[in-house]
PDB file of C-alpha atoms in Angstrom:
ATOM      1  CA  MET A   1       0.070  -0.129  -0.112  1.00 48.00           C
ATOM      2  CA  LYS A   2       1.067   3.545  -0.978  1.00 54.00           C
ATOM      3  CA  ARG A   3       1.754   6.059   2.053  1.00 55.00           C
ATOM      4  CA  SER A   4       1.024   9.475   1.846  1.00 53.00           C
ATOM      5  CA  LYS A   5       2.881  12.022   3.734  1.00 53.00           C
ATOM      6  CA  TYR A   6      -0.007  12.790   6.088  1.00 54.00           C
ATOM      7  CA  ASP A   7      -0.452   8.875   6.862  1.00 53.00           C
ATOM      8  CA  GLY A   8       1.446   9.717  10.326  1.00 54.00           C
ATOM      9  CA  GLU A   9      -0.600  12.459  11.430  1.00 52.00           C
ATOM     10  CA  LEU A  10      -4.119  10.860  10.882  1.00 51.00           C
ATOM     11  CA  PRO A  11      -5.244   9.092  13.763  1.00 52.00           C
ATOM     12  CA  GLY A  12      -4.443   5.401  13.516  1.00 49.00           C
ATOM     13  CA  GLY A  13      -2.701   5.959  10.226  1.00 48.00           C
ATOM     14  CA  ASP A  14       0.749   4.554  11.722  1.00 49.00           C
ATOM     15  CA  ASP A  15       1.471   1.177  10.388  1.00 49.00           C
ATOM     16  CA  SER A  16       3.762   1.098  13.069  1.00 51.00           C
ATOM     17  CA  GLN A  17       1.115   0.547  15.977  1.00 51.00           C
ATOM     18  CA  PRO A  18       1.550  -2.002  18.709  1.00 47.00           C
ATOM     19  CA  ASP A  19      -1.691  -3.792  18.092  1.00 56.00           C
ATOM     20  CA  GLY A  20      -1.297  -4.337  14.586  1.00 59.00           C
ATOM     21  CA  ILE A  21      -4.023  -2.331  13.375  1.00 69.00           C
ATOM     22  CA  THR A  22      -3.682  -0.873   9.898  1.00 85.00           C
ATOM     23  CA  TYR A  23      -4.962   2.128   8.415  1.00 87.00           C
ATOM     24  CA  LEU A  24      -7.564   0.783   6.374  1.00 86.00           C
ATOM     25  CA  GLU A  25      -8.618  -1.374   9.478  1.00 88.00           C
ATOM     26  CA  ARG A  26      -9.246   1.638  11.405  1.00 88.00           C
ATOM     27  CA  THR A  27     -10.964   3.459   8.617  1.00 90.00           C
ATOM     28  CA  THR A  28     -13.358   0.600   8.244  1.00 90.00           C
ATOM     29  CA  GLU A  29     -13.952   0.251  11.822  1.00 89.00           C
ATOM     30  CA  LEU A  30     -14.768   3.829  12.233  1.00 90.00           C
ATOM     31  CA  ALA A  31     -16.734   3.819   8.812  1.00 91.00           C
ATOM     32  CA  GLU A  32     -19.173   0.909  10.963  1.00 92.00           C
ATOM     33  CA  GLN A  33     -19.157   2.916  14.045  1.00 92.00           C
ATOM     34  CA  CYS A  34     -20.590   6.030  11.878  1.00 92.00           C
ATOM     35  CA  ASN A  35     -22.800   3.713  10.520  1.00 92.00           C
ATOM     36  CA  ARG A  36     -24.255   2.362  13.944  1.00 93.00           C
ATOM     37  CA  ILE A  37     -24.028   6.067  15.219  1.00 93.00           C
ATOM     38  CA  ASP A  38     -26.194   6.963  12.275  1.00 93.00           C
ATOM     39  CA  GLY A  39     -28.527   4.250  12.965  1.00 91.00           C
ATOM     40  CA  GLN A  40     -29.000   5.202  16.525  1.00 93.00           C
ATOM     41  CA  ILE A  41     -29.489   8.847  15.547  1.00 94.00           C
ATOM     42  CA  LYS A  42     -32.335   7.717  13.098  1.00 94.00           C
ATOM     43  CA  GLU A  43     -33.888   5.653  16.334  1.00 93.00           C
ATOM     44  CA  ILE A  44     -33.474   8.961  18.458  1.00 93.00           C
ATOM     45  CA  GLU A  45     -35.119  10.807  15.651  1.00 93.00           C
ATOM     46  CA  ARG A  46     -38.031   8.383  15.449  1.00 93.00           C
ATOM     47  CA  LEU A  47     -38.499   8.312  19.095  1.00 93.00           C
ATOM     48  CA  CYS A  48     -38.572  11.882  19.391  1.00 92.00           C
ATOM     49  CA  SER A  49     -41.197  12.397  16.784  1.00 92.00           C
ATOM     50  CA  LEU A  50     -42.937   9.473  18.727  1.00 92.00           C
ATOM     51  CA  LEU A  51     -42.916  11.165  21.946  1.00 92.00           C
ATOM     52  CA  GLY A  52     -43.900  14.680  20.157  1.00 91.00           C
ATOM     53  CA  SER A  53     -47.156  12.760  19.042  1.00 92.00           C
ATOM     54  CA  LEU A  54     -47.834  11.195  22.500  1.00 91.00           C
ATOM     55  CA  GLN A  55     -47.308  14.846  24.284  1.00 92.00           C
ATOM     56  CA  SER A  56     -49.832  16.432  22.032  1.00 91.00           C
ATOM     57  CA  GLU A  57     -52.167  13.597  22.333  1.00 91.00           C
ATOM     58  CA  LEU A  58     -51.626  13.974  26.020  1.00 90.00           C
ATOM     59  CA  ASN A  59     -52.259  17.619  25.872  1.00 92.00           C
ATOM     60  CA  GLY A  60     -55.698  16.880  24.049  1.00 90.00           C
ATOM     61  CA  ALA A  61     -56.502  14.604  27.039  1.00 89.00           C
ATOM     62  CA  ILE A  62     -55.655  17.289  29.491  1.00 90.00           C
ATOM     63  CA  SER A  63     -57.781  19.940  27.586  1.00 90.00           C
ATOM     64  CA  LYS A  64     -60.739  17.539  27.343  1.00 89.00           C
ATOM     65  CA  ALA A  65     -60.428  16.516  30.954  1.00 87.00           C
ATOM     66  CA  ASN A  66     -60.353  20.561  31.865  1.00 89.00           C
ATOM     67  CA  GLU A  67     -63.108  20.605  29.742  1.00 89.00           C
ATOM     68  CA  LEU A  68     -65.399  17.734  31.343  1.00 86.00           C
ATOM     69  CA  LYS A  69     -64.338  18.711  35.142  1.00 87.00           C
ATOM     70  CA  PRO A  70     -67.116  21.095  35.685  1.00 87.00           C
ATOM     71  CA  ALA A  71     -69.833  18.873  34.330  1.00 85.00           C
ATOM     72  CA  LEU A  72     -68.384  16.184  36.602  1.00 84.00           C
ATOM     73  CA  ASP A  73     -68.513  18.315  39.717  1.00 85.00           C
ATOM     74  CA  ALA A  74     -72.282  18.820  38.646  1.00 85.00           C
ATOM     75  CA  ALA A  75     -72.863  15.732  38.410  1.00 84.00           C
ATOM     76  CA  VAL A  76     -71.569  15.162  41.861  1.00 83.00           C
ATOM     77  CA  GLY A  77     -73.428  17.959  43.229  1.00 83.00           C
ATOM     78  CA  ASN A  78     -76.374  16.270  41.683  1.00 83.00           C
ATOM     79  CA  ALA A  79     -76.088  12.905  43.222  1.00 82.00           C
ATOM     80  CA  SER A  80     -75.163  14.501  46.702  1.00 82.00           C
ATOM     81  CA  ASN A  81     -78.987  16.459  46.190  1.00 85.00           C
ATOM     82  CA  ILE A  82     -80.289  13.104  45.013  1.00 86.00           C
ATOM     83  CA  THR A  83     -79.141  11.122  48.306  1.00 86.00           C
ATOM     84  CA  ASP A  84     -80.002  14.231  50.583  1.00 87.00           C
ATOM     85  CA  GLY A  85     -83.648  14.163  48.637  1.00 87.00           C
ATOM     86  CA  ILE A  86     -83.717  10.327  49.362  1.00 88.00           C
ATOM     87  CA  THR A  87     -82.783  10.535  53.072  1.00 88.00           C
ATOM     88  CA  ARG A  88     -85.504  13.199  53.633  1.00 88.00           C
ATOM     89  CA  ALA A  89     -88.169  11.074  52.060  1.00 88.00           C
ATOM     90  CA  ILE A  90     -87.223   8.021  54.262  1.00 88.00           C
ATOM     91  CA  VAL A  91     -87.252  10.166  57.138  1.00 86.00           C
ATOM     92  CA  LYS A  92     -90.322  11.533  56.406  1.00 86.00           C
ATOM     93  CA  ALA A  93     -91.946   8.271  55.609  1.00 84.00           C
ATOM     94  CA  GLU A  94     -90.744   6.957  59.085  1.00 82.00           C
ATOM     95  CA  ASN A  95     -92.354   9.908  60.994  1.00 83.00           C
ATOM     96  CA  THR A  96     -95.799   9.394  58.865  1.00 85.00           C
ATOM     97  CA  PRO A  97     -98.471   7.776  60.826  1.00 85.00           C
ATOM     98  CA  ILE A  98    -100.056   4.683  58.765  1.00 81.00           C
ATOM     99  CA  LYS A  99    -103.846   3.849  59.805  1.00 83.00           C
ATOM    100  CA  VAL A 100    -104.866   0.307  59.452  1.00 79.00           C
ATOM    101  CA  ALA A 101    -108.178  -0.930  59.741  1.00 82.00           C
ATOM    102  CA  LEU A 102    -108.742  -4.862  60.385  1.00 79.00           C
ATOM    103  CA  GLY A 103    -112.197  -6.577  60.064  1.00 86.00           C
ATOM    104  CA  GLU A 104    -113.286  -9.160  62.490  1.00 89.00           C
ATOM    105  CA  ASP A 105    -111.823 -12.120  60.494  1.00 89.00           C
ATOM    106  CA  ASP A 106    -108.301 -10.532  60.523  1.00 87.00           C
ATOM    107  CA  LEU A 107    -108.185  -9.816  64.071  1.00 87.00           C
ATOM    108  CA  LYS A 108    -109.253 -13.343  64.830  1.00 89.00           C
ATOM    109  CA  LEU A 109    -106.361 -14.483  62.462  1.00 90.00           C
ATOM    110  CA  LEU A 110    -103.763 -11.794  64.235  1.00 89.00           C
ATOM    111  CA  ALA A 111    -104.812 -13.397  67.662  1.00 90.00           C
ATOM    112  CA  SER A 112    -104.437 -17.076  66.512  1.00 92.00           C
ATOM    113  CA  HIS A 113    -101.226 -16.231  65.033  1.00 93.00           C
ATOM    114  CA  HIS A 114    -100.162 -14.087  68.342  1.00 92.00           C
ATOM    115  CA  LYS A 115    -100.894 -17.036  70.443  1.00 93.00           C
ATOM    116  CA  GLU A 116     -98.918 -19.609  68.415  1.00 94.00           C
ATOM    117  CA  LEU A 117     -95.956 -17.377  68.489  1.00 94.00           C
ATOM    118  CA  ILE A 118     -96.128 -16.909  72.185  1.00 94.00           C
ATOM    119  CA  ASP A 119     -96.526 -20.393  72.751  1.00 94.00           C
ATOM    120  CA  THR A 120     -93.460 -21.208  69.986  1.00 94.00           C
ATOM    121  CA  GLU A 121     -91.281 -18.819  72.168  1.00 95.00           C
ATOM    122  CA  ARG A 122     -92.471 -20.186  75.270  1.00 95.00           C
ATOM    123  CA  LYS A 123     -91.650 -23.773  74.089  1.00 95.00           C
ATOM    124  CA  LEU A 124     -88.197 -22.604  72.962  1.00 95.00           C
ATOM    125  CA  ILE A 125     -87.378 -20.805  76.286  1.00 94.00           C
ATOM    126  CA  GLN A 126     -88.177 -23.439  78.308  1.00 95.00           C
ATOM    127  CA  SER A 127     -86.215 -26.087  76.378  1.00 94.00           C
ATOM    128  CA  GLU A 128     -83.178 -23.424  76.453  1.00 95.00           C
ATOM    129  CA  HIS A 129     -83.523 -23.315  80.376  1.00 94.00           C
ATOM    130  CA  ASP A 130     -83.963 -27.103  80.800  1.00 94.00           C
ATOM    131  CA  GLU A 131     -80.576 -27.408  78.933  1.00 94.00           C
ATOM    132  CA  HIS A 132     -79.084 -24.767  80.896  1.00 93.00           C
ATOM    133  CA  LEU A 133     -80.071 -26.227  84.114  1.00 91.00           C
ATOM    134  CA  ASN A 134     -79.055 -29.837  83.008  1.00 90.00           C
ATOM    135  CA  THR A 135     -75.879 -28.196  82.322  1.00 90.00           C
ATOM    136  CA  LEU A 136     -75.528 -26.714  85.624  1.00 84.00           C
ATOM    137  CA  ARG A 137     -76.447 -29.748  87.596  1.00 83.00           C
ATOM    138  CA  ARG A 138     -73.855 -31.762  85.803  1.00 84.00           C
ATOM    139  CA  THR A 139     -71.292 -29.176  86.455  1.00 80.00           C
ATOM    140  CA  LEU A 140     -72.177 -29.252  89.959  1.00 74.00           C
ATOM    141  CA  ARG A 141     -72.222 -32.745  90.542  1.00 75.00           C
ATOM    142  CA  ARG A 142     -68.729 -33.026  88.962  1.00 76.00           C
ATOM    143  CA  ASP A 143     -67.566 -30.432  91.586  1.00 70.00           C
ATOM    144  CA  PRO A 144     -68.739 -31.938  95.096  1.00 63.00           C
ATOM    145  CA  ALA A 145     -67.258 -28.786  97.156  1.00 63.00           C
ATOM    146  CA  ILE A 146     -69.908 -26.314  95.496  1.00 58.00           C
ATOM    147  CA  TYR A 147     -72.767 -29.040  95.312  1.00 57.00           C
ATOM    148  CA  LEU A 148     -74.948 -27.846  98.219  1.00 61.00           C
ATOM    149  CA  SER A 149     -78.454 -27.908  96.801  1.00 63.00           C
ATOM    150  CA  GLY A 150     -82.014 -29.232  98.262  1.00 68.00           C
ATOM    151  CA  THR A 151     -82.175 -31.167 101.361  1.00 75.00           C
ATOM    152  CA  LEU A 152     -78.192 -31.150 102.444  1.00 76.00           C
ATOM    153  CA  ALA A 153     -78.225 -27.688 102.094  1.00 77.00           C
ATOM    154  CA  THR A 154     -81.230 -26.948 104.061  1.00 82.00           C
ATOM    155  CA  PHE A 155     -79.987 -29.693 106.783  1.00 86.00           C
ATOM    156  CA  ILE A 156     -76.653 -27.536 106.914  1.00 86.00           C
ATOM    157  CA  THR A 157     -78.452 -23.933 107.254  1.00 88.00           C
ATOM    158  CA  TRP A 158     -80.629 -25.531 110.193  1.00 91.00           C
ATOM    159  CA  LEU A 159     -77.344 -26.805 112.096  1.00 93.00           C
ATOM    160  CA  PHE A 160     -75.383 -23.690 111.874  1.00 94.00           C
ATOM    161  CA  TRP A 161     -78.391 -21.754 113.055  1.00 94.00           C
ATOM    162  CA  LEU A 162     -78.867 -24.334 116.041  1.00 95.00           C
ATOM    163  CA  SER A 163     -75.185 -24.050 116.819  1.00 95.00           C
ATOM    164  CA  LEU A 164     -75.059 -20.411 116.516  1.00 95.00           C
ATOM    165  CA  ILE A 165     -78.040 -19.929 119.023  1.00 94.00           C
ATOM    166  CA  PHE A 166     -76.260 -22.617 121.408  1.00 94.00           C
ATOM    167  CA  ALA A 167     -73.266 -21.215 121.311  1.00 94.00           C
ATOM    168  CA  LEU A 168     -74.686 -17.410 121.978  1.00 94.00           C
ATOM    169  CA  GLY A 169     -77.177 -19.012 124.968  1.00 92.00           C
ATOM    170  CA  MET A 170     -73.770 -20.574 126.511  1.00 93.00           C
ATOM    171  CA  ILE A 171     -71.936 -17.168 126.410  1.00 92.00           C
ATOM    172  CA  LEU A 172     -74.896 -15.288 127.682  1.00 91.00           C
ATOM    173  CA  ALA A 173     -75.326 -18.064 130.609  1.00 91.00           C
ATOM    174  CA  ILE A 174     -71.662 -17.439 131.493  1.00 90.00           C
ATOM    175  CA  VAL A 175     -71.845 -13.908 131.440  1.00 90.00           C
ATOM    176  CA  ILE A 176     -75.133 -13.854 133.668  1.00 89.00           C
ATOM    177  CA  VAL A 177     -73.166 -16.308 136.124  1.00 88.00           C
ATOM    178  CA  HIS A 178     -70.336 -14.230 136.181  1.00 85.00           C
ATOM    179  CA  VAL A 179     -72.161 -10.705 136.734  1.00 85.00           C
ATOM    180  CA  VAL A 180     -74.512 -12.482 139.241  1.00 84.00           C
ATOM    181  CA  GLY A 181     -71.829 -14.389 141.182  1.00 75.00           C
ATOM    182  CA  LYS A 182     -69.941 -11.077 141.915  1.00 65.00           C
TER     183      LYS A 182
END
């Protein structure tokens, strides 16, 4: 290859480089890098134009949202008015007296249903009471320290009171003997 007088001044133009890269190889490598950079620049330009179109669409959406905001605020106000109106109607309906007229047959039917309801409730309460009482009895029988009911409790109570009266009588007799004896 013919050498030019400027070969030593160009970057990589010296054939005596330690890595053995020649001027032609260096030029080829730089051309490939330029092509890659050109491709990247084109991709960046495409992305910039895409970003510009997205930005314009976003600005359009923001302006539409700003246009719709008053309508949405009005809808919220109307919804609030509707709920307030419904609440007032419910309160008014709750406070409205209702007059009902029942015939003789209706009163008899109501009385029979009322009696059935009371009987059913009475049976339910009685069954729950019996169940609770049986559970309580089983618990008391398991622990003899607290099982003092019925005849045994009555006997122990009478025995306590008789012993107390006897003891007080004895104390009173001792006091009288001691006072009279002096």
